[in-house]
Short mmCIF file of C-alpha atoms in Angstrom, two decimals:
data_model
loop_
_atom_site.label_atom_id
_atom_site.label_comp_id
_atom_site.label_asym_id
_atom_site.label_seq_id
_atom_site.Cartn_x
_atom_site.Cartn_y
_atom_site.Cartn_z
CA MET A 1 -26.47 -6.94 -17.12
CA HIS A 2 -23.16 -7.34 -18.97
CA ASN A 3 -24.77 -5.61 -21.96
CA ASP A 4 -25.27 -2.52 -19.80
CA PHE A 5 -21.52 -2.33 -19.25
CA ILE A 6 -20.85 -2.80 -22.98
CA ASP A 7 -23.41 -0.12 -23.87
CA ALA A 8 -21.75 2.26 -21.39
CA GLY A 9 -18.38 1.71 -23.11
CA TYR A 10 -16.74 -0.58 -20.55
CA LYS A 11 -14.85 -3.73 -21.54
CA ILE A 12 -15.88 -7.17 -20.34
CA PHE A 13 -14.77 -10.79 -20.72
CA GLY A 14 -16.06 -14.19 -19.63
CA LEU A 15 -14.98 -15.94 -16.44
CA TYR A 16 -14.43 -19.65 -15.85
CA GLY A 17 -17.07 -21.52 -13.92
CA VAL A 18 -17.06 -25.12 -12.71
CA ASP A 19 -17.61 -28.42 -14.51
CA ASP A 20 -19.90 -31.26 -13.43
CA GLN A 21 -17.27 -32.55 -10.98
CA LYS A 22 -17.03 -29.10 -9.30
CA ASN A 23 -13.58 -28.43 -10.79
CA CYS A 24 -12.67 -25.16 -12.44
CA GLU A 25 -13.35 -25.18 -16.16
CA CYS A 26 -9.84 -23.86 -16.81
CA GLY A 27 -8.56 -27.44 -16.62
CA ASN A 28 -6.09 -26.92 -13.77
CA PRO A 29 -7.05 -29.51 -11.12
CA GLU A 30 -5.44 -27.35 -8.40
CA CYS A 31 -7.40 -24.19 -9.31
CA THR A 32 -9.68 -22.75 -6.65
CA ALA A 33 -10.44 -19.44 -8.42
CA TYR A 34 -13.55 -20.66 -10.24
CA PHE A 35 -16.06 -17.95 -11.04
CA LYS A 36 -13.26 -15.42 -10.54
CA HIS A 37 -10.69 -15.74 -13.28
CA PRO A 38 -10.75 -14.75 -16.95
CA ARG A 39 -11.28 -17.14 -19.83
CA ILE A 40 -8.88 -15.05 -21.92
CA SER A 41 -5.19 -14.39 -21.47
CA ASN A 42 -4.07 -10.78 -21.57
CA TRP A 43 -7.44 -9.67 -20.19
CA GLN A 44 -5.73 -6.36 -19.33
CA HIS A 45 -5.82 -5.61 -23.06
CA THR A 46 -9.46 -6.57 -23.67
CA PRO A 47 -10.59 -5.02 -26.94
CA GLU A 48 -13.94 -3.49 -27.73
CA TRP A 49 -15.70 -6.59 -29.01
CA SER A 50 -17.68 -6.46 -32.24
CA GLU A 51 -21.33 -7.54 -32.25
CA ASP A 52 -20.31 -10.78 -34.01
CA GLN A 53 -17.65 -11.51 -31.39
CA LEU A 54 -20.09 -10.84 -28.54
CA ASP A 55 -22.71 -13.05 -30.18
CA PHE A 56 -20.15 -15.86 -30.49
CA MET A 57 -19.09 -15.42 -26.86
CA GLU A 58 -22.74 -15.61 -25.76
CA GLU A 59 -23.50 -18.64 -27.94
CA SER A 60 -20.38 -20.51 -26.80
CA GLY A 61 -21.31 -20.00 -23.13
CA GLN A 62 -18.46 -17.69 -22.18
CA PHE A 63 -20.81 -15.56 -20.05
CA ASN A 64 -22.87 -18.43 -18.60
CA THR A 65 -21.36 -18.20 -15.13
CA GLY A 66 -20.28 -14.58 -15.16
CA TYR A 67 -18.06 -11.91 -16.56
CA GLY A 68 -15.28 -9.61 -15.54
CA VAL A 69 -15.41 -5.83 -15.93
CA LEU A 70 -12.14 -4.12 -16.78
CA VAL A 71 -11.71 -1.34 -14.23
CA SER A 72 -10.66 1.36 -16.65
CA GLY A 73 -12.41 4.68 -16.21
CA LEU A 74 -13.97 3.33 -13.03
CA LEU A 75 -13.33 3.31 -9.32
CA VAL A 76 -14.86 0.25 -7.69
CA ILE A 77 -14.99 0.15 -3.93
CA ASP A 78 -14.95 -3.54 -3.02
CA VAL A 79 -16.37 -4.13 0.47
CA ASP A 80 -15.48 -7.59 1.83
CA ALA A 81 -17.54 -8.47 4.91
CA ARG A 82 -15.24 -11.40 5.84
CA ASN A 83 -12.37 -9.01 6.47
CA GLY A 84 -14.18 -6.26 8.38
CA GLY A 85 -15.29 -4.35 5.30
CA VAL A 86 -18.84 -3.60 6.45
CA GLU A 87 -17.62 -1.78 9.56
CA SER A 88 -15.02 0.00 7.46
CA TYR A 89 -17.66 0.97 4.89
CA ASN A 90 -19.82 2.48 7.65
CA ARG A 91 -16.79 4.49 8.82
CA LEU A 92 -15.99 5.51 5.21
CA ALA A 93 -19.60 6.64 4.65
CA GLU A 94 -19.45 8.66 7.86
CA ASP A 95 -16.14 10.25 6.81
CA TYR A 96 -17.29 10.80 3.18
CA PRO A 97 -21.12 10.82 2.97
CA SER A 98 -21.03 11.35 -0.80
CA ILE A 99 -19.72 7.78 -1.14
CA MET A 100 -23.32 6.61 -0.78
CA GLY A 101 -24.11 8.31 -4.10
CA ALA A 102 -22.40 5.61 -6.15
CA GLY A 103 -23.67 5.19 -9.71
CA LEU A 104 -24.21 1.47 -9.08
CA ILE A 105 -24.16 -0.52 -5.84
CA VAL A 106 -24.22 -4.32 -6.10
CA ASN A 107 -24.40 -6.89 -3.31
CA THR A 108 -21.78 -9.54 -4.05
CA GLY A 109 -22.17 -13.30 -3.93
CA SER A 110 -20.17 -13.69 -0.74
CA GLY A 111 -23.07 -12.01 1.12
CA HIS A 112 -23.23 -10.61 4.65
CA GLY A 113 -23.02 -6.99 3.45
CA SER A 114 -20.23 -7.46 0.90
CA MET A 115 -20.72 -5.17 -2.07
CA HIS A 116 -19.20 -3.32 -5.00
CA LEU A 117 -19.79 0.42 -5.42
CA TYR A 118 -19.10 1.75 -8.93
CA PHE A 119 -18.01 5.31 -9.73
CA LYS A 120 -16.82 6.87 -12.99
CA CYS A 121 -13.22 7.90 -12.62
CA PRO A 122 -10.62 9.40 -15.00
CA THR A 123 -8.33 6.66 -16.30
CA CYS A 124 -5.22 8.64 -15.42
CA THR A 125 -6.04 8.68 -11.71
CA ALA A 126 -3.72 6.43 -9.71
CA MET A 127 -5.00 5.26 -6.32
CA MET A 128 -3.99 3.16 -3.37
CA GLN A 129 -5.81 -0.14 -3.31
CA HIS A 130 -5.81 -0.40 0.50
CA HIS A 131 -6.07 2.15 3.29
CA GLU A 132 -5.20 1.21 6.86
CA LYS A 133 -8.21 3.13 8.21
CA TYR A 134 -10.58 0.97 6.13
CA PRO A 135 -9.59 -2.72 6.43
CA GLY A 136 -11.65 -5.10 4.34
CA ILE A 137 -12.11 -2.55 1.55
CA ASP A 138 -10.24 -2.52 -1.76
CA PHE A 139 -10.26 0.68 -3.81
CA LYS A 140 -9.88 -0.60 -7.37
CA SER A 141 -8.93 1.76 -10.17
CA SER A 142 -7.14 -0.91 -12.20
CA GLY A 143 -7.47 -4.63 -12.82
CA PHE A 144 -10.96 -6.12 -12.98
CA VAL A 145 -13.92 -6.99 -10.80
CA VAL A 146 -16.47 -9.76 -11.15
CA GLY A 147 -19.53 -8.21 -12.80
CA PRO A 148 -23.02 -7.94 -11.29
CA GLU A 149 -25.24 -11.03 -11.56
CA SER A 150 -22.22 -13.33 -11.98
CA MET A 151 -22.18 -16.60 -10.07
CA HIS A 152 -20.18 -17.03 -6.86
CA ALA A 153 -18.57 -20.15 -5.43
CA SER A 154 -21.07 -19.92 -2.54
CA GLY A 155 -23.89 -20.58 -5.02
CA ASN A 156 -25.16 -17.00 -4.81
#
């Protein structure tokens, strides 16, 4: 699926997974962010990769466990079930029914109704990441999200 993001003009990068001993591949023995942090530094400045660069990244396994999508030109509504996000999403959908018309809706690896909803959004739009009326939801218009079909620490 990462090719769909590339073809649509969005920037992606590989994420660290885990090694055979269940430690993050980044090499930091204290790291607990496996499957969720970039393999590259300065990911905020991810370039548009050439075909050769993407081929190398594929062949070297940089996308084996997942990829990050730079949230530039996107609004991603990140619903986290563990923090009350499903109830908040239901309230948000009631308040703004058009929210259910997202261009892409992906169930996330944490399960239990957690999901990412993707919308195209002008890059100059600044937004709040949290709203007190909708706990458990992040409104992301900057940073990155873990891309669809990426692995999750839960095994999903």
